[in-house]
PDB file of C-alpha atoms in Angstrom:
ATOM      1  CA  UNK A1233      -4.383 -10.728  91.714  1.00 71.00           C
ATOM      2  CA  UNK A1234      -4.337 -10.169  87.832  1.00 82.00           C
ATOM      3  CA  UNK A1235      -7.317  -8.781  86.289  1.00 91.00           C
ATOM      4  CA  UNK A1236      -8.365  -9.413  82.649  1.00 92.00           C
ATOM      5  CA  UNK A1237     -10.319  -6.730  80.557  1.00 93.00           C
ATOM      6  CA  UNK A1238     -11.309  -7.656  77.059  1.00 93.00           C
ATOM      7  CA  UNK A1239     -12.241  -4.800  74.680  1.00 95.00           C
ATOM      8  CA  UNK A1240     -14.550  -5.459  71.318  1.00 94.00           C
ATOM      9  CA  UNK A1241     -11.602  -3.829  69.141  1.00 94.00           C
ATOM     10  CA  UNK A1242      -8.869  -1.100  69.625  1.00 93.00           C
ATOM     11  CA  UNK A1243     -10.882   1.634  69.549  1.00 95.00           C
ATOM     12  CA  UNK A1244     -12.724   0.181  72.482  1.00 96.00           C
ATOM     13  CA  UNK A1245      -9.365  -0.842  74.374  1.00 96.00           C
ATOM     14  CA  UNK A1246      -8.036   2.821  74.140  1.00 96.00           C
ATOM     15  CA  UNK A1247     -11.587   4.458  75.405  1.00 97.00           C
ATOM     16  CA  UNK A1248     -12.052   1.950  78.448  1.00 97.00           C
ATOM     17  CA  UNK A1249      -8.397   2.196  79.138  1.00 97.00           C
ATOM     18  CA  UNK A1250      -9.184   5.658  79.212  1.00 97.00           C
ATOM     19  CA  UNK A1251     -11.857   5.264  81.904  1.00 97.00           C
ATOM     20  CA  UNK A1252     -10.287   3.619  83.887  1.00 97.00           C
ATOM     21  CA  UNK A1253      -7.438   5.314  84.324  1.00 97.00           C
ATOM     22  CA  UNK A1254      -8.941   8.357  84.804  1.00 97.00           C
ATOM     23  CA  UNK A1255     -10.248   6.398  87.715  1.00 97.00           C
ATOM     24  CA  UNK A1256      -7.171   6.330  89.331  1.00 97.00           C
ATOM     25  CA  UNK A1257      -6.083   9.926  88.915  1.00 97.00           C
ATOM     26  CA  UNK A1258      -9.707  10.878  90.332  1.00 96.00           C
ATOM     27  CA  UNK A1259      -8.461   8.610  93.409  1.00 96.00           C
ATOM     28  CA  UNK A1260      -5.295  10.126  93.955  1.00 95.00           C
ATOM     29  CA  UNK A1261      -4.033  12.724  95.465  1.00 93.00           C
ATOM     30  CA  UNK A1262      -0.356  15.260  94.317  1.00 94.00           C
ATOM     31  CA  UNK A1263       1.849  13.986  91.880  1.00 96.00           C
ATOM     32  CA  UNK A1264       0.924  11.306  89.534  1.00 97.00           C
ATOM     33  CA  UNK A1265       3.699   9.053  87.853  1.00 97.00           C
ATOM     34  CA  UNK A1266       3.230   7.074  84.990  1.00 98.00           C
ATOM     35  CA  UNK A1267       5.301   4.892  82.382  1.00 98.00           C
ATOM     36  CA  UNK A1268       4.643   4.553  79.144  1.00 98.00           C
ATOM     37  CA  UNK A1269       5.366   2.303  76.589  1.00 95.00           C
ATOM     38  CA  UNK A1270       5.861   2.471  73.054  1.00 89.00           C
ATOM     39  CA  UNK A1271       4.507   0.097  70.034  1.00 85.00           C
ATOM     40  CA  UNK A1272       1.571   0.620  68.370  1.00 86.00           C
ATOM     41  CA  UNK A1273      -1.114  -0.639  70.607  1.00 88.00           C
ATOM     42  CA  UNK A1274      -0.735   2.677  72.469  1.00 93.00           C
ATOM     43  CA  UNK A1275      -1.236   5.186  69.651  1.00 95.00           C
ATOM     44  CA  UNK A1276      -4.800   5.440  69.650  1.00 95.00           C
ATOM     45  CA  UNK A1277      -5.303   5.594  73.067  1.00 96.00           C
ATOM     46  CA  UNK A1278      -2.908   8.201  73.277  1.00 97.00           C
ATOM     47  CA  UNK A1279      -5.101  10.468  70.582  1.00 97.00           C
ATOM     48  CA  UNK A1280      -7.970   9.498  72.342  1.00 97.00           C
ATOM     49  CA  UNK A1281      -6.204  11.365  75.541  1.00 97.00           C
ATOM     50  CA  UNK A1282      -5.435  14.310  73.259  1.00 98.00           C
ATOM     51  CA  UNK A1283      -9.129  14.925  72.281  1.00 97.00           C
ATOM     52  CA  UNK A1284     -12.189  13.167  73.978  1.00 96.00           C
ATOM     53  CA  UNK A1285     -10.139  13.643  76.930  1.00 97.00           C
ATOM     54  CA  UNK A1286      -8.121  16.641  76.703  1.00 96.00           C
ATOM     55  CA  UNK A1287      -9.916  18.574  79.320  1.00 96.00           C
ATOM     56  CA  UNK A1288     -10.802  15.431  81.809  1.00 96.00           C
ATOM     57  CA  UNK A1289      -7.084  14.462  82.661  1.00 97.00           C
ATOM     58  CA  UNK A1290      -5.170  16.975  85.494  1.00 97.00           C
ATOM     59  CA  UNK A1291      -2.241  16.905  83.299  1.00 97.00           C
ATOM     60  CA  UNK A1292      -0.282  19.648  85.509  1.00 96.00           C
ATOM     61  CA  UNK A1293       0.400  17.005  88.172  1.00 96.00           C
ATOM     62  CA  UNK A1294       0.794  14.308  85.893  1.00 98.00           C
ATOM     63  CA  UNK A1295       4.652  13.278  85.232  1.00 98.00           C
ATOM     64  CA  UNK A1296       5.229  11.026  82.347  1.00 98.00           C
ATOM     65  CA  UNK A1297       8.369   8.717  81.643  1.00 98.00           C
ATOM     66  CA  UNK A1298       8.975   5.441  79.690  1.00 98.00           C
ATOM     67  CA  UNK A1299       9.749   1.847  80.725  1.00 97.00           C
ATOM     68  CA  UNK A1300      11.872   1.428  77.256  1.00 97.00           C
ATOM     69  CA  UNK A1301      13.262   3.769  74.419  1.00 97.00           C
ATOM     70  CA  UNK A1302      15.161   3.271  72.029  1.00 97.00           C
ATOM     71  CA  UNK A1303      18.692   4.975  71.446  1.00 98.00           C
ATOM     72  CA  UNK A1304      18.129   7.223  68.489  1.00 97.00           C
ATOM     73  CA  UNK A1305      17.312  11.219  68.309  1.00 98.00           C
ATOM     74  CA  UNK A1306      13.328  12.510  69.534  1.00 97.00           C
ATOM     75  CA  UNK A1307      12.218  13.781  66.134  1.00 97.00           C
ATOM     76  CA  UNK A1308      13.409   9.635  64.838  1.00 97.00           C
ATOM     77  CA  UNK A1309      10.586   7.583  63.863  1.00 96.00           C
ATOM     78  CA  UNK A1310      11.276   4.745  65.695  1.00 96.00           C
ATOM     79  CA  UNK A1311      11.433   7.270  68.811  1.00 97.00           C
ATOM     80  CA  UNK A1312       8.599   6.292  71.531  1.00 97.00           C
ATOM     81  CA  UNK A1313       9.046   9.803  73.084  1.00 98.00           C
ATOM     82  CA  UNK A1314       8.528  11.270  69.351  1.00 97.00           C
ATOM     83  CA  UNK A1315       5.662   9.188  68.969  1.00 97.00           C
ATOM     84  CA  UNK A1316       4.349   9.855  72.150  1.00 98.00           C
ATOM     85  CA  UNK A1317       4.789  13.796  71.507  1.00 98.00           C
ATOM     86  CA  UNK A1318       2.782  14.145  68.194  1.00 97.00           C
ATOM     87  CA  UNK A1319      -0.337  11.907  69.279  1.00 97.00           C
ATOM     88  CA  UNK A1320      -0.284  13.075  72.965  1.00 98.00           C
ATOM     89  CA  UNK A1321       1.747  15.898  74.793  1.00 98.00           C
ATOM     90  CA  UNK A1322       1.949  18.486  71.651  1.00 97.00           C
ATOM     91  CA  UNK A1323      -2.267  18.369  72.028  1.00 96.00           C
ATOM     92  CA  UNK A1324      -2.911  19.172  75.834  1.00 97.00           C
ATOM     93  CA  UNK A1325      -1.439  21.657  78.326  1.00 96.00           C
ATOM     94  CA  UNK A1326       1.505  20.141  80.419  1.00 96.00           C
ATOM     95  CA  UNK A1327       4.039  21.663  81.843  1.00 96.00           C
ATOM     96  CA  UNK A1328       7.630  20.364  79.926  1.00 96.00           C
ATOM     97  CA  UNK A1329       9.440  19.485  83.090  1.00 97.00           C
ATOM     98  CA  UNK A1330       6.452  17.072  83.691  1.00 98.00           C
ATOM     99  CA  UNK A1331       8.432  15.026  80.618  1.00 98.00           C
ATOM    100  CA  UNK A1332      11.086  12.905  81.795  1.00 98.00           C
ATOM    101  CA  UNK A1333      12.222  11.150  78.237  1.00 98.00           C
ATOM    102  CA  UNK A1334      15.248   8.917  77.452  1.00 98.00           C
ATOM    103  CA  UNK A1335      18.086  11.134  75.651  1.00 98.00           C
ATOM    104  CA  UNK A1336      18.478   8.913  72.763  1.00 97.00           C
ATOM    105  CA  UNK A1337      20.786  10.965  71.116  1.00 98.00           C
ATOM    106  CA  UNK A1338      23.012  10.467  73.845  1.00 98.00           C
ATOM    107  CA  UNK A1339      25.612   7.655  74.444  1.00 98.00           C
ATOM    108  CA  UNK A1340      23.834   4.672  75.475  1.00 97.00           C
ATOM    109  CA  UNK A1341      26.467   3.538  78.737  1.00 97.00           C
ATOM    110  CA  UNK A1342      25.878   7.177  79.873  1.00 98.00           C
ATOM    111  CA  UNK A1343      22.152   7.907  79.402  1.00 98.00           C
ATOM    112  CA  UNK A1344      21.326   4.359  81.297  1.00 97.00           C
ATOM    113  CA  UNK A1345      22.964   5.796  83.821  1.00 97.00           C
ATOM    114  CA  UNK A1346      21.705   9.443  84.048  1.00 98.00           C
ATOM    115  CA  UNK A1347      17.956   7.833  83.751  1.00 98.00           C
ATOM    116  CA  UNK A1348      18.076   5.461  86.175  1.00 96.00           C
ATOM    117  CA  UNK A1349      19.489   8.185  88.264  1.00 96.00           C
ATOM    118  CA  UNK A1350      16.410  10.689  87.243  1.00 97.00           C
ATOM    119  CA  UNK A1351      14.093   8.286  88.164  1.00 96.00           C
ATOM    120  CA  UNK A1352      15.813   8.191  91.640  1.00 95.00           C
ATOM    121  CA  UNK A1353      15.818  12.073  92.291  1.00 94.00           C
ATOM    122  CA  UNK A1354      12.316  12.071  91.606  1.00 92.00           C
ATOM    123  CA  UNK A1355      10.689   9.267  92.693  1.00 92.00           C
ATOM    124  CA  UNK A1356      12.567   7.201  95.142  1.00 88.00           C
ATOM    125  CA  UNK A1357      10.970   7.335  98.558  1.00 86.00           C
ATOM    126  CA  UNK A1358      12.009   6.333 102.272  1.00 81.00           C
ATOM    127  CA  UNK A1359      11.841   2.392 101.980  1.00 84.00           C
ATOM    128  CA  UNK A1360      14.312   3.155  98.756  1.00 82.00           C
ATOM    129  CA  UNK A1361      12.479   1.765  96.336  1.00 88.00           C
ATOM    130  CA  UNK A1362      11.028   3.879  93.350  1.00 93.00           C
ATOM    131  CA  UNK A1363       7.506   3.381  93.189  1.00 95.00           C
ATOM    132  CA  UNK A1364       5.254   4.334  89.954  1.00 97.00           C
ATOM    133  CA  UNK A1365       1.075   5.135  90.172  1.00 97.00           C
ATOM    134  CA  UNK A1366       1.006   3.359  86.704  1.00 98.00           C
ATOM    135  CA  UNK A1367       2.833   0.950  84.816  1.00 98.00           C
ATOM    136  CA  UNK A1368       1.612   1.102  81.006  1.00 98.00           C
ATOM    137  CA  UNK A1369       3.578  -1.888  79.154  1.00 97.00           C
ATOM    138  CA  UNK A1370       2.793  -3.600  75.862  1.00 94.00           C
ATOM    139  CA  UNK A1371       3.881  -6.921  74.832  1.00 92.00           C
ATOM    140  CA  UNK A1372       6.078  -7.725  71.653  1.00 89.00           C
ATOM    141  CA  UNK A1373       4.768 -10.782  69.429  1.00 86.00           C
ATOM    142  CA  UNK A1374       7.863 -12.580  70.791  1.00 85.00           C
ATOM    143  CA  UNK A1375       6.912 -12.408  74.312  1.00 86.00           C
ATOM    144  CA  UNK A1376       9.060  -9.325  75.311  1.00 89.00           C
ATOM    145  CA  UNK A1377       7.867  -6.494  77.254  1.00 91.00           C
ATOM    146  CA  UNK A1378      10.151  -3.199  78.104  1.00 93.00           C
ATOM    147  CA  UNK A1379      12.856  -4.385  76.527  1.00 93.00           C
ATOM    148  CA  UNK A1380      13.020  -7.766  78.633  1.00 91.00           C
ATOM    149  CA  UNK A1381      13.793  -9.682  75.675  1.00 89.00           C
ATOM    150  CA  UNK A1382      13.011 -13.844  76.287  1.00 83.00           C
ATOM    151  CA  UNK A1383      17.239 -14.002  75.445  1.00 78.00           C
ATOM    152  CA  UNK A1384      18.116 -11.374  78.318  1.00 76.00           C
ATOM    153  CA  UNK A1385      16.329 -13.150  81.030  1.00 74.00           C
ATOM    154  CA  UNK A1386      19.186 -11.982  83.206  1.00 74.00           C
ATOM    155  CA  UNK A1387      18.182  -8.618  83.161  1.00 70.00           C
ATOM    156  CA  UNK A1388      14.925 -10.059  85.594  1.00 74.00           C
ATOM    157  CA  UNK A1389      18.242 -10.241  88.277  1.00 76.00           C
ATOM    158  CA  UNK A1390      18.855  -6.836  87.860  1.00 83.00           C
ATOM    159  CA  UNK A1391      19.055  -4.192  90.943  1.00 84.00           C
ATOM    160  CA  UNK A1392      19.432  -0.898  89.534  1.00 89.00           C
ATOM    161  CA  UNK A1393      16.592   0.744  87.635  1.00 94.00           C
ATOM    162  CA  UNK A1394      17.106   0.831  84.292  1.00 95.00           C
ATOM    163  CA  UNK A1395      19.707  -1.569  82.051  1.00 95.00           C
ATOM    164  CA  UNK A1396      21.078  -1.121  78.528  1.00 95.00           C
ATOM    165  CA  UNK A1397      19.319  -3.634  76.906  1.00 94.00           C
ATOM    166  CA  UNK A1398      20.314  -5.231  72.939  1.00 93.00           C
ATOM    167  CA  UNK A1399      17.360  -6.121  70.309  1.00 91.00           C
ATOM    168  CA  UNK A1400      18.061  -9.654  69.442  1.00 89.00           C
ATOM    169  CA  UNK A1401      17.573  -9.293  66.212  1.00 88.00           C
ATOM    170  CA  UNK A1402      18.332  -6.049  64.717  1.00 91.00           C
ATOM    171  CA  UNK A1403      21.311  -5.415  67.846  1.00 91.00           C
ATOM    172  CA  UNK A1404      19.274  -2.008  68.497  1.00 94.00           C
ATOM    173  CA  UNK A1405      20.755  -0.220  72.014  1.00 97.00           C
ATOM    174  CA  UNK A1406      17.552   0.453  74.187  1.00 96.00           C
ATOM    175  CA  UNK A1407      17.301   2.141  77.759  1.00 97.00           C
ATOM    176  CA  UNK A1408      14.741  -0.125  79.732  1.00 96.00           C
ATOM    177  CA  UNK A1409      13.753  -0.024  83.296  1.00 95.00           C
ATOM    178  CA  UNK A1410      14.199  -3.554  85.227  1.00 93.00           C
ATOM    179  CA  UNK A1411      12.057  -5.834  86.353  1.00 91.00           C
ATOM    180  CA  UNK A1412      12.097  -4.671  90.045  1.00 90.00           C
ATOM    181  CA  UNK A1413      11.313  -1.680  89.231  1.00 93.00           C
ATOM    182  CA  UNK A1414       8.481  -2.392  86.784  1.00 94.00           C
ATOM    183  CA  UNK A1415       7.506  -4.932  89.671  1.00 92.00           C
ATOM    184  CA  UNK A1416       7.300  -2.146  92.375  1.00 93.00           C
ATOM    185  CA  UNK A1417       4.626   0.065  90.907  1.00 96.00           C
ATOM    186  CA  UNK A1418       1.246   0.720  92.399  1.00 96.00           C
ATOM    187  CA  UNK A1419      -0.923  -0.068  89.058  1.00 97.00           C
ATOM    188  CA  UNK A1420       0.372  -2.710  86.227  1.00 97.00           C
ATOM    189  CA  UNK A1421      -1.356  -2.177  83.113  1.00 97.00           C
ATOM    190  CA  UNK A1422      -0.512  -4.752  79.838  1.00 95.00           C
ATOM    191  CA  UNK A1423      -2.096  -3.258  76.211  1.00 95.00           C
ATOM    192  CA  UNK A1424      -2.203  -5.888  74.080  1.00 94.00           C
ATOM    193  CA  UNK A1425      -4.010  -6.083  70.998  1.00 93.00           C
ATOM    194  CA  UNK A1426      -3.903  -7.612  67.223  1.00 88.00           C
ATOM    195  CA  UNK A1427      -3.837 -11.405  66.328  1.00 88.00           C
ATOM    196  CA  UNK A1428      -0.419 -11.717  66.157  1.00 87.00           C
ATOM    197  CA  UNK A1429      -0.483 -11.718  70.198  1.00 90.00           C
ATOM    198  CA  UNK A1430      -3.187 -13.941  70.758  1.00 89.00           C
ATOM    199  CA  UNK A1431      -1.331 -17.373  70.770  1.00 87.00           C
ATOM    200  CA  UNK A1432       1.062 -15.839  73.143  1.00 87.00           C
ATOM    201  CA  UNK A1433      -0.957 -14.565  75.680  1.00 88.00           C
ATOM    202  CA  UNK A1434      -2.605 -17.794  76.058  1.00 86.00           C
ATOM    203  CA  UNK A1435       0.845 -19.436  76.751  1.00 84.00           C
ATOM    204  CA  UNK A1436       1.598 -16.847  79.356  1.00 83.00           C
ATOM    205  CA  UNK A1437      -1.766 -16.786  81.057  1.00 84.00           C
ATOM    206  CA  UNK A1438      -1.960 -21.271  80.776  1.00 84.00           C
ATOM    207  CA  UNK A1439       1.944 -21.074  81.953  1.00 76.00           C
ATOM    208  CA  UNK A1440       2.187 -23.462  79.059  1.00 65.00           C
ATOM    209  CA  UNK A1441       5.091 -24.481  77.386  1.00 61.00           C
ATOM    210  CA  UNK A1442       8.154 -22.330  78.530  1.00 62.00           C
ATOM    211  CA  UNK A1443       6.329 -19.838  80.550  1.00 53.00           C
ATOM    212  CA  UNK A1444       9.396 -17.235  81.355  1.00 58.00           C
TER     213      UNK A1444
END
């Protein structure tokens, strides 16, 4: 059963966010897996993590990986793993092998195939099925989310973890997990914030017009 939470403005979203996902680690027991996504939404909730609740978070048994990146180096702008450093991780005390990023700088057919494989090693449990305590994802003014683009709709049929996907527009390379997988975690969290989303979250929530 979906849930809807709706914040005064995104300094608001971030803090109760913040609340209540500190909830869930409080409720929890060992290792804690969460994906995160990238866009902007996330920023300030990630520097509200890195102060107001830098000490509140067990960040040792927290593991962190990403439901898309895109295929360029960690220090490129457009990195969500570089983003993610500098207003998160490079403020609080977790351990590096706790960081499971995309290797942009690799080649894409390979890394899509070493990730998904990661995620496997780590996390894949005796049902088979890979199975996250949090699923962060945002939601592109287009409708995307990951990088589940409305043109790729195939990649919903999808039965390994991760897929190469292809920006429509600009023909960026991105690592994304799949649908299943996204579909299999515990918790399912959508940010989304800014007028520019509005009008399309009330077509996905009415199923109005083409709802996939």
């Amino acid at each position: 059963m979906a849930e809807i939470y709706i914040s005064n403005d995104k300094e608001s979203l971030a803090r109760d966010f913040a609340y209540w996902m500190l909830g869930l680690l409080n409720s929890s027991k060992g290792d804690f897996h969460v994906s995160l996504s990238g866009g902007s939404t996330p920023k300030k909730l990630f520097d509200l993590l890195a102060s107001e609740f830098k000490d509140s978070f067990p960040w040792s048994r927290m593991h962190f990986w990403w439901g898309d990146e895109r295929m360029v180096a960690p220090d490129h702008k457009e990195s969500n793993y570089g983003m993610t450093y500098a207003r998160l991780f490079s403020g609080v005390s977790i351990p590096s092998e706790n960081i499971h990023r995309v290797r942009g700088e690799d080649r894409p057919e390979e890394e899509v195939v070493r990730y998904g494989r990661e995620l496997e090693s780590f996390m894949k449990n005796n049902e088979g099925k890979i199975s996250f305590d949090l699923m962060i994802l945002g939601m592109g003014d287009d409708g995307h989310t990951a990088s589940i683009f409305p043109d790729n709709l195939q990649s919903l049929q999808f039965e390994s973890p991760t897929f190469l996907a292809t920006h429509p527009q600009s023909g960026q390379l991105r690592v994304s997990m799949t649908s299943n997988l996204i579909n299999d975690s515990k918790e399912i969290a959508f940010l989304v914030a800014g007028k520019s989303k509005a009008e399309k979250v009330q077509v996905i929530l009415k199923n109005e017009n083409d709802p996939e």
